Amino acid sequence: MTRRKIVAGAAAAFVLLGLASEARAQDRSGALESRHRKFESPQNFAFELRFSPYRPDVDGDPALRGNRPYRDIFGSMPRLMISAELDWQAVRIPHFGTIGPGISVGYTSMAALAPLVKKAPDGSTLSGENTDLDIFPFYLVAVARADVVSRELNIPLVPYAKAGLGYALWRAYNDGGTSNSHGLNGKGHTYGTQVAFGVALQLNVFDSYSARNFDNTMGVNNTYLFWEYYSADLTSFGSTTALRVGNTSWAAGLAFEF
Amino acid sequence: MLQRTSRMLRSSFVSARARASVVSLFVALAALFVALPAAAVPTLTLSTGGTNPSRSGVTRDQAHRPNAISYQDCIDNITMTFTLIAAPGTFVTGSDTVQVWAGVGDCTQTTNRAAMSLGTCQPVSDTVGVGAAFSVSVTARDLVYASLGKQSPGNGGLVTPLTHQTDPSICSQRTDPAGAPMNVAFLDFAAGAMGNDAAGSVVYTAAMGSNLDITVDTVGPPLPTGPSISIGSELLKLSWTPVDNATDTFGFTVFCDPAPGKDPAVAPGLPDGAAVATCDASATTTDSAVPTDSATTVDAVASDAADSAVTPTDSGSGCSTSGDGGGGCYSAVIKQGINGTLIDRYYVCASIADKTSTQATITGLTNDKQYTFGVAASDLVGNVGPVLVFDCATPQAIDDFWNRYKNAGGGAGGTFCALEAVGLPVTTSMMGLACVVVALALVRRRRR
């Protein structure tokens, strides 16, 4: 009786083990194949090198009563913002893609010749001194990347979305250092929301051999060229004491999953 | 018999004494020859202890080419003292003397030290007695004179008394910015029968075991061109165009009048004692403050070409301004540098050690106060070339972005920025933060 129980238990364990093995085998090559495809190193992160035209919405502040100090000084030409984003692809959802947190650090700067308070003897109104505004935008967002399109439909496109909080440090200065007016230094911070939608073109399909080597040597699973539309609503949630350095624009760049 | 024997004995005794004396004399002479076999030419070396030559009376920066003679060295008439060591047994104390000769030619050649053959080497030191260790001094102006290639006063190299150059005008007689590498020779003149060398023997030169690099360079680099000036708040920006291929240029010196941050009460005037003719600061200002710069007085040079086009706007102050950017006012102190006259260091407000530099920002100025500027190229030894004179300019308050934002009613600002660490720009903090983030990601990845 006891022996029969032991044999039955062993058989049941063998069956369960076999089922588990089969499940793992299915996990590798079946329904969960998208997590680790053949010849792939583990994939947990994404890194983006981003470039974007940036024109802070300083003049949108209602406290300025229609005045446009930003446009008056720096004009309407957007400046280049360079930023980097690191995402942790914490969760992979079968038949969808990845989701996880991401952080970004960026930098943009604008400079122009400062006007003189009064005309120079030669009639010129501009000084030889620069007036500058530096902005360092950060954000912490949740990133969802639907790579099921490329993994299961073999279309090398990955749509994605981001949403979260934004924060920016900024500093206004001239050749003499940080600007000061009305007893206040021209530096501070502004926060708000950050949302973005975009699509990434997977470059692996253009040279799969190089892509595989890149993965084997550097651990980079996928390389993308991406474009996104984003809105950084940095107004400190409507505060009247915030310099509105947010921007709604597009960004493009290269992304790597590793 | 006894008397004859006595005379013979006396005679032989005297002869023996005489012979002994003669022999002793020869022995002594022989011993002298043996002891001083090379007394004709002492063997000299430069002492390696300490700085050699040592320089006294120097006021210029000696970071570069300390053994060169600059214009300032010449004005200061510095003294270069060489410490030499004579090898034992190669000289006679009280007999051998050394004199330094120098010139642009090869002063080891007797002909270059002879007047009759139009030699150009000159004695540049007094004669000094040779000892085991001894010093010989040379003054800057004597070296400058020797660099001019004038006819040698020597006669085949005989000991020639030195007439020291004392007139500071000698410092302005060179015209070549590259300078003149000097050939320096130490000559031994031995007296007496032994080792008598009336023509002087070269016992040491700069090429013998040392690298003295004694160059007379009293002329600054050529004049930069294209002056322009732009206005800022409490600052002015000067720009210019350096002369191409000016190999002598090491950097630039900016002169300001009035000199910001310096006590006007001690401002030096013109070298000849004339009044400092500077456009007065208060003449075009909007405030009524009485100028306190004692160095700044009214334009006193009415016949100057620059003044001829001037229409004074403030006869009360006497400041001459044309109203066209200040083109009519000038500083006589700075203007004297146009022809290369040395401007007192009091007026130096910036020194730029970059020969490719084309601009300078002069800060610490007072808004609505008029300043005059000059820029001159400078070389490694601090010689300043002719001064490029700028028009007068007046720093003014600017209406920068922040000022305009605040004036429009903007409410932001003043927040302490934690990322702007002391001594570090905020960009540095950003880079540091980014590196930390990437490092954390890599660490996490390796753990997996």
PDB file of N, CA and C in Angstrom, chain B residues 22 25-26 61 96 111 127 138 145 170 189 194 223 250 254 256 260 288 311 329-330 345 360 367 400 403 410 412 420:
ATOM      1  N   VAL B  22     122.670  79.582  -6.314  1.00  0.00           N
ATOM      2  CA  VAL B  22     122.224  79.471  -7.711  1.00  0.00           C
ATOM      3  C   VAL B  22     121.370  78.216  -7.894  1.00  0.00           C
ATOM      4  N   LEU B  25     118.012  78.693  -6.433  1.00  0.00           N
ATOM      5  CA  LEU B  25     117.174  79.539  -7.298  1.00  0.00           C
ATOM      6  C   LEU B  25     116.574  78.719  -8.436  1.00  0.00           C
ATOM      7  N   PHE B  26     117.402  77.918  -9.088  1.00  0.00           N
ATOM      8  CA  PHE B  26     116.903  77.089 -10.181  1.00  0.00           C
ATOM      9  C   PHE B  26     115.854  76.090  -9.696  1.00  0.00           C
ATOM     10  N   ASP B  61      57.867  89.563 -14.813  1.00  0.00           N
ATOM     11  CA  ASP B  61      57.611  88.150 -14.576  1.00  0.00           C
ATOM     12  C   ASP B  61      58.716  87.353 -15.276  1.00  0.00           C
ATOM     13  N   ASP B  96      95.587  86.723 -12.792  1.00  0.00           N
ATOM     14  CA  ASP B  96      94.587  86.563 -13.843  1.00  0.00           C
ATOM     15  C   ASP B  96      93.356  87.411 -13.546  1.00  0.00           C
ATOM     16  N   THR B 111      89.274  89.142 -34.006  1.00  0.00           N
ATOM     17  CA  THR B 111      88.947  90.227 -34.949  1.00  0.00           C
ATOM     18  C   THR B 111      87.627  90.909 -34.593  1.00  0.00           C
ATOM     19  N   THR B 127      86.704  94.310 -15.216  1.00  0.00           N
ATOM     20  CA  THR B 127      87.566  93.161 -15.004  1.00  0.00           C
ATOM     21  C   THR B 127      87.523  92.774 -13.527  1.00  0.00           C
ATOM     22  N   VAL B 138      77.153  91.824 -15.052  1.00  0.00           N
ATOM     23  CA  VAL B 138      76.861  92.502 -16.317  1.00  0.00           C
ATOM     24  C   VAL B 138      75.534  93.220 -16.145  1.00  0.00           C
ATOM     25  N   TYR B 145      73.447  97.701 -25.305  1.00  0.00           N
ATOM     26  CA  TYR B 145      74.378  98.458 -26.157  1.00  0.00           C
ATOM     27  C   TYR B 145      75.178  97.489 -27.028  1.00  0.00           C
ATOM     28  N   ILE B 170      68.787 104.131 -24.311  1.00  0.00           N
ATOM     29  CA  ILE B 170      69.379 102.994 -25.025  1.00  0.00           C
ATOM     30  C   ILE B 170      68.369 101.860 -25.146  1.00  0.00           C
ATOM     31  N   PHE B 189      92.722  87.654 -18.924  1.00  0.00           N
ATOM     32  CA  PHE B 189      93.888  88.502 -19.178  1.00  0.00           C
ATOM     33  C   PHE B 189      94.866  88.264 -18.036  1.00  0.00           C
ATOM     34  N   MET B 194     104.634  85.003 -16.780  1.00  0.00           N
ATOM     35  CA  MET B 194     104.094  83.679 -17.046  1.00  0.00           C
ATOM     36  C   MET B 194     102.602  83.768 -17.380  1.00  0.00           C
ATOM     37  N   LEU B 223      51.586  95.752 -33.866  1.00  0.00           N
ATOM     38  CA  LEU B 223      50.298  96.326 -33.451  1.00  0.00           C
ATOM     39  C   LEU B 223      49.125  95.493 -33.960  1.00  0.00           C
ATOM     40  N   PHE B 250      53.064  86.565 -27.599  1.00  0.00           N
ATOM     41  CA  PHE B 250      52.752  85.563 -26.577  1.00  0.00           C
ATOM     42  C   PHE B 250      51.333  85.769 -26.059  1.00  0.00           C
ATOM     43  N   VAL B 254      45.893  94.566 -21.861  1.00  0.00           N
ATOM     44  CA  VAL B 254      44.835  95.572 -22.008  1.00  0.00           C
ATOM     45  C   VAL B 254      45.073  96.672 -20.979  1.00  0.00           C
ATOM     46  N   CYS B 256      43.540 100.191 -19.252  1.00  0.00           N
ATOM     47  CA  CYS B 256      42.278 100.894 -18.993  1.00  0.00           C
ATOM     48  C   CYS B 256      42.576 102.218 -18.306  1.00  0.00           C
ATOM     49  N   PRO B 260      39.984 100.182 -13.463  1.00  0.00           N
ATOM     50  CA  PRO B 260      38.960  99.726 -12.505  1.00  0.00           C
ATOM     51  C   PRO B 260      39.584  99.004 -11.308  1.00  0.00           C
ATOM     52  N   SER B 288      24.964 113.561 -11.388  1.00  0.00           N
ATOM     53  CA  SER B 288      25.717 114.798 -11.209  1.00  0.00           C
ATOM     54  C   SER B 288      26.886 114.623 -10.255  1.00  0.00           C
ATOM     55  N   THR B 311      33.269 117.874 -31.126  1.00  0.00           N
ATOM     56  CA  THR B 311      32.391 118.957 -30.720  1.00  0.00           C
ATOM     57  C   THR B 311      32.055 118.760 -29.258  1.00  0.00           C
ATOM     58  N   CYS B 329      36.994 111.294 -27.491  1.00  0.00           N
ATOM     59  CA  CYS B 329      37.725 111.372 -26.240  1.00  0.00           C
ATOM     60  C   CYS B 329      38.823 110.332 -26.205  1.00  0.00           C
ATOM     61  N   TYR B 330      39.795 110.579 -25.426  1.00  0.00           N
ATOM     62  CA  TYR B 330      40.903 109.648 -25.376  1.00  0.00           C
ATOM     63  C   TYR B 330      41.653 109.833 -24.069  1.00  0.00           C
ATOM     64  N   ARG B 345      52.297 100.181 -15.397  1.00  0.00           N
ATOM     65  CA  ARG B 345      51.535  98.971 -15.096  1.00  0.00           C
ATOM     66  C   ARG B 345      50.267  99.254 -14.300  1.00  0.00           C
ATOM     67  N   ALA B 360      38.525  90.615 -25.202  1.00  0.00           N
ATOM     68  CA  ALA B 360      38.651  90.634 -23.745  1.00  0.00           C
ATOM     69  C   ALA B 360      37.423  91.318 -23.185  1.00  0.00           C
ATOM     70  N   ASN B 367      28.748 101.666 -14.344  1.00  0.00           N
ATOM     71  CA  ASN B 367      27.834 102.106 -15.403  1.00  0.00           C
ATOM     72  C   ASN B 367      27.811 103.628 -15.502  1.00  0.00           C
ATOM     73  N   ASP B 400      18.018  92.746 -19.641  1.00  0.00           N
ATOM     74  CA  ASP B 400      18.128  91.350 -20.061  1.00  0.00           C
ATOM     75  C   ASP B 400      16.797  90.619 -19.909  1.00  0.00           C
ATOM     76  N   ASN B 403      15.218  90.693 -16.406  1.00  0.00           N
ATOM     77  CA  ASN B 403      14.710  92.020 -16.041  1.00  0.00           C
ATOM     78  C   ASN B 403      13.400  92.301 -16.769  1.00  0.00           C
ATOM     79  N   GLY B 410       6.187  88.997 -14.195  1.00  0.00           N
ATOM     80  CA  GLY B 410       6.497  87.608 -13.882  1.00  0.00           C
ATOM     81  C   GLY B 410       6.792  87.426 -12.403  1.00  0.00           C
ATOM     82  N   ALA B 412       8.147  84.555 -10.919  1.00  0.00           N
ATOM     83  CA  ALA B 412       9.082  83.488 -10.557  1.00  0.00           C
ATOM     84  C   ALA B 412      10.406  84.062 -10.077  1.00  0.00           C
ATOM     85  N   GLU B 420      23.083  73.714  -8.103  1.00  0.00           N
ATOM     86  CA  GLU B 420      24.153  74.663  -8.434  1.00  0.00           C
ATOM     87  C   GLU B 420      25.127  74.673  -7.260  1.00  0.00           C
TER      88      GLU B 420
END
